[in-house]
Amino acid sequence: MRLSSLITATLLSTGMLALATPSLAQSGAPPSAQQATGGAIGRMSTDDHLRRHEDNEYRSGVEAEQMTPEEAEARYGAERVALAERVQALMDAGQCTEARRVASEAGERAMALRVRQTCRRR
């Protein structure tokens, strides 16, 4: 009799604990707007990604507009500036594959990658 009472009490307490655990876990700080709408925790929304991209694009555009050709040559070297101008001319002409090839052959992997990301065949 005592053993069955002990087993029953143990099972009941385990069951009560299992039922109480989810409600205890939920009590605490209220969920964020992202959690409340079912979004993944710690991930950026599409709007956040777009805003971040626009901010980066704006910053890089501002830096490029403020730099004179002389400053660009002093910072990057005359050869690299000339290469960038050649690659840009090919991109403007719609010769994306050729622009990537020229950048790659010059050892400018970052420039070739940028051409691939921004230039589309027409």
PDB file of C-alpha atoms in Angstrom, residues 4-120:
ATOM      1  CA  SER A   4       1.670   2.230  -4.555  1.00  0.00           C
ATOM      2  CA  SER A   5       0.927   5.510  -2.756  1.00  0.00           C
ATOM      3  CA  LEU A   6       4.510   6.605  -3.246  1.00  0.00           C
ATOM      4  CA  ILE A   7       4.431   5.702  -6.954  1.00  0.00           C
ATOM      5  CA  THR A   8       1.104   7.469  -7.445  1.00  0.00           C
ATOM      6  CA  ALA A   9       2.360  10.591  -5.656  1.00  0.00           C
ATOM      7  CA  THR A  10       5.536  10.595  -7.732  1.00  0.00           C
ATOM      8  CA  LEU A  11       3.607  10.266 -10.987  1.00  0.00           C
ATOM      9  CA  LEU A  12       1.182  13.005 -10.012  1.00  0.00           C
ATOM     10  CA  SER A  13       3.962  15.401  -9.028  1.00  0.00           C
ATOM     11  CA  THR A  14       5.854  14.677 -12.268  1.00  0.00           C
ATOM     12  CA  GLY A  15       2.691  15.303 -14.275  1.00  0.00           C
ATOM     13  CA  MET A  16       2.004  18.569 -12.461  1.00  0.00           C
ATOM     14  CA  LEU A  17       5.578  19.677 -13.046  1.00  0.00           C
ATOM     15  CA  ALA A  18       5.303  18.886 -16.763  1.00  0.00           C
ATOM     16  CA  LEU A  19       2.130  20.937 -17.024  1.00  0.00           C
ATOM     17  CA  ALA A  20       3.575  23.870 -15.081  1.00  0.00           C
ATOM     18  CA  THR A  21       6.916  24.085 -16.937  1.00  0.00           C
ATOM     19  CA  PRO A  22       5.633  25.685 -20.199  1.00  0.00           C
ATOM     20  CA  SER A  23       3.681  28.318 -18.305  1.00  0.00           C
ATOM     21  CA  LEU A  24       6.702  29.065 -16.101  1.00  0.00           C
ATOM     22  CA  ALA A  25       8.932  29.398 -19.148  1.00  0.00           C
ATOM     23  CA  GLN A  26       6.544  31.882 -20.707  1.00  0.00           C
ATOM     24  CA  SER A  27       6.368  34.106 -17.671  1.00  0.00           C
ATOM     25  CA  GLY A  28       9.080  36.723 -17.850  1.00  0.00           C
ATOM     26  CA  ALA A  29       9.705  39.535 -20.293  1.00  0.00           C
ATOM     27  CA  PRO A  30       6.937  40.137 -22.808  1.00  0.00           C
ATOM     28  CA  PRO A  31       7.718  38.878 -26.316  1.00  0.00           C
ATOM     29  CA  SER A  32       9.199  41.273 -28.809  1.00  0.00           C
ATOM     30  CA  ALA A  33       7.185  42.299 -31.843  1.00  0.00           C
ATOM     31  CA  GLN A  34       9.218  39.897 -33.967  1.00  0.00           C
ATOM     32  CA  GLN A  35       8.544  36.997 -31.585  1.00  0.00           C
ATOM     33  CA  ALA A  36       4.860  37.882 -31.333  1.00  0.00           C
ATOM     34  CA  THR A  37       4.446  37.741 -35.118  1.00  0.00           C
ATOM     35  CA  GLY A  38       6.210  34.391 -35.311  1.00  0.00           C
ATOM     36  CA  GLY A  39       9.516  35.653 -36.685  1.00  0.00           C
ATOM     37  CA  ALA A  40      12.752  33.922 -35.900  1.00  0.00           C
ATOM     38  CA  ILE A  41      14.592  35.286 -32.894  1.00  0.00           C
ATOM     39  CA  GLY A  42      17.883  36.988 -33.710  1.00  0.00           C
ATOM     40  CA  ARG A  43      17.280  37.221 -37.454  1.00  0.00           C
ATOM     41  CA  MET A  44      16.876  40.355 -39.510  1.00  0.00           C
ATOM     42  CA  SER A  45      13.666  40.993 -41.365  1.00  0.00           C
ATOM     43  CA  THR A  46      13.615  41.772 -45.080  1.00  0.00           C
ATOM     44  CA  ASP A  47      13.046  45.442 -44.291  1.00  0.00           C
ATOM     45  CA  ASP A  48      16.073  45.443 -41.973  1.00  0.00           C
ATOM     46  CA  HIS A  49      18.241  43.925 -44.724  1.00  0.00           C
ATOM     47  CA  LEU A  50      17.046  46.514 -47.253  1.00  0.00           C
ATOM     48  CA  ARG A  51      17.633  49.376 -44.836  1.00  0.00           C
ATOM     49  CA  ARG A  52      21.142  48.092 -44.075  1.00  0.00           C
ATOM     50  CA  HIS A  53      21.932  47.728 -47.787  1.00  0.00           C
ATOM     51  CA  GLU A  54      20.641  51.235 -48.537  1.00  0.00           C
ATOM     52  CA  ASP A  55      22.719  52.680 -45.692  1.00  0.00           C
ATOM     53  CA  ASN A  56      25.881  50.964 -46.961  1.00  0.00           C
ATOM     54  CA  GLU A  57      25.147  52.049 -50.524  1.00  0.00           C
ATOM     55  CA  TYR A  58      24.590  55.628 -49.403  1.00  0.00           C
ATOM     56  CA  ARG A  59      27.832  55.707 -47.409  1.00  0.00           C
ATOM     57  CA  SER A  60      29.883  54.302 -50.274  1.00  0.00           C
ATOM     58  CA  GLY A  61      28.249  56.759 -52.703  1.00  0.00           C
ATOM     59  CA  VAL A  62      29.032  59.695 -50.452  1.00  0.00           C
ATOM     60  CA  GLU A  63      32.670  58.613 -50.165  1.00  0.00           C
ATOM     61  CA  ALA A  64      32.981  58.189 -53.940  1.00  0.00           C
ATOM     62  CA  GLU A  65      31.426  61.586 -54.675  1.00  0.00           C
ATOM     63  CA  GLN A  66      33.780  63.359 -52.319  1.00  0.00           C
ATOM     64  CA  MET A  67      36.956  61.817 -53.750  1.00  0.00           C
ATOM     65  CA  THR A  68      38.655  63.625 -56.614  1.00  0.00           C
ATOM     66  CA  PRO A  69      40.522  61.710 -59.343  1.00  0.00           C
ATOM     67  CA  GLU A  70      43.818  62.882 -57.857  1.00  0.00           C
ATOM     68  CA  GLU A  71      42.811  61.588 -54.420  1.00  0.00           C
ATOM     69  CA  ALA A  72      41.727  58.260 -55.923  1.00  0.00           C
ATOM     70  CA  GLU A  73      45.085  57.893 -57.680  1.00  0.00           C
ATOM     71  CA  ALA A  74      46.931  58.762 -54.478  1.00  0.00           C
ATOM     72  CA  ARG A  75      44.871  56.310 -52.458  1.00  0.00           C
ATOM     73  CA  TYR A  76      44.636  53.362 -54.875  1.00  0.00           C
ATOM     74  CA  GLY A  77      47.379  53.996 -57.425  1.00  0.00           C
ATOM     75  CA  ALA A  78      47.119  55.212 -61.021  1.00  0.00           C
ATOM     76  CA  GLU A  79      47.150  51.661 -62.467  1.00  0.00           C
ATOM     77  CA  ARG A  80      44.191  50.522 -60.396  1.00  0.00           C
ATOM     78  CA  VAL A  81      42.186  53.666 -61.182  1.00  0.00           C
ATOM     79  CA  ALA A  82      42.861  53.158 -64.915  1.00  0.00           C
ATOM     80  CA  LEU A  83      41.785  49.516 -64.609  1.00  0.00           C
ATOM     81  CA  ALA A  84      38.591  50.555 -62.823  1.00  0.00           C
ATOM     82  CA  GLU A  85      37.819  53.045 -65.582  1.00  0.00           C
ATOM     83  CA  ARG A  86      38.376  50.369 -68.271  1.00  0.00           C
ATOM     84  CA  VAL A  87      36.160  47.885 -66.406  1.00  0.00           C
ATOM     85  CA  GLN A  88      33.462  50.526 -65.926  1.00  0.00           C
ATOM     86  CA  ALA A  89      33.516  51.354 -69.637  1.00  0.00           C
ATOM     87  CA  LEU A  90      33.031  47.671 -70.479  1.00  0.00           C
ATOM     88  CA  MET A  91      30.164  47.444 -67.991  1.00  0.00           C
ATOM     89  CA  ASP A  92      28.530  50.533 -69.493  1.00  0.00           C
ATOM     90  CA  ALA A  93      28.808  48.911 -72.935  1.00  0.00           C
ATOM     91  CA  GLY A  94      27.059  45.802 -71.599  1.00  0.00           C
ATOM     92  CA  GLN A  95      30.137  43.576 -71.901  1.00  0.00           C
ATOM     93  CA  CYS A  96      29.895  42.119 -68.413  1.00  0.00           C
ATOM     94  CA  THR A  97      31.809  38.908 -69.112  1.00  0.00           C
ATOM     95  CA  GLU A  98      34.689  40.821 -70.633  1.00  0.00           C
ATOM     96  CA  ALA A  99      34.722  43.277 -67.710  1.00  0.00           C
ATOM     97  CA  ARG A 100      34.954  40.387 -65.235  1.00  0.00           C
ATOM     98  CA  ARG A 101      37.714  38.751 -67.273  1.00  0.00           C
ATOM     99  CA  VAL A 102      39.777  41.967 -67.392  1.00  0.00           C
ATOM    100  CA  ALA A 103      39.432  42.488 -63.627  1.00  0.00           C
ATOM    101  CA  SER A 104      40.290  38.852 -62.879  1.00  0.00           C
ATOM    102  CA  GLU A 105      43.355  38.845 -65.128  1.00  0.00           C
ATOM    103  CA  ALA A 106      44.607  41.982 -63.386  1.00  0.00           C
ATOM    104  CA  GLY A 107      44.375  40.137 -60.068  1.00  0.00           C
ATOM    105  CA  GLU A 108      41.519  42.273 -58.807  1.00  0.00           C
ATOM    106  CA  ARG A 109      39.282  39.577 -57.368  1.00  0.00           C
ATOM    107  CA  ALA A 110      37.136  42.055 -55.411  1.00  0.00           C
ATOM    108  CA  MET A 111      36.574  44.137 -58.551  1.00  0.00           C
ATOM    109  CA  ALA A 112      35.601  41.042 -60.565  1.00  0.00           C
ATOM    110  CA  LEU A 113      33.160  40.032 -57.844  1.00  0.00           C
ATOM    111  CA  ARG A 114      31.659  43.522 -57.786  1.00  0.00           C
ATOM    112  CA  VAL A 115      31.217  43.400 -61.582  1.00  0.00           C
ATOM    113  CA  ARG A 116      29.419  40.079 -61.237  1.00  0.00           C
ATOM    114  CA  GLN A 117      27.126  41.483 -58.551  1.00  0.00           C
ATOM    115  CA  THR A 118      26.226  44.717 -60.317  1.00  0.00           C
ATOM    116  CA  CYS A 119      26.497  44.099 -64.054  1.00  0.00           C
ATOM    117  CA  ARG A 120      23.797  42.263 -65.965  1.00  0.00           C
TER     118      ARG A 120
END
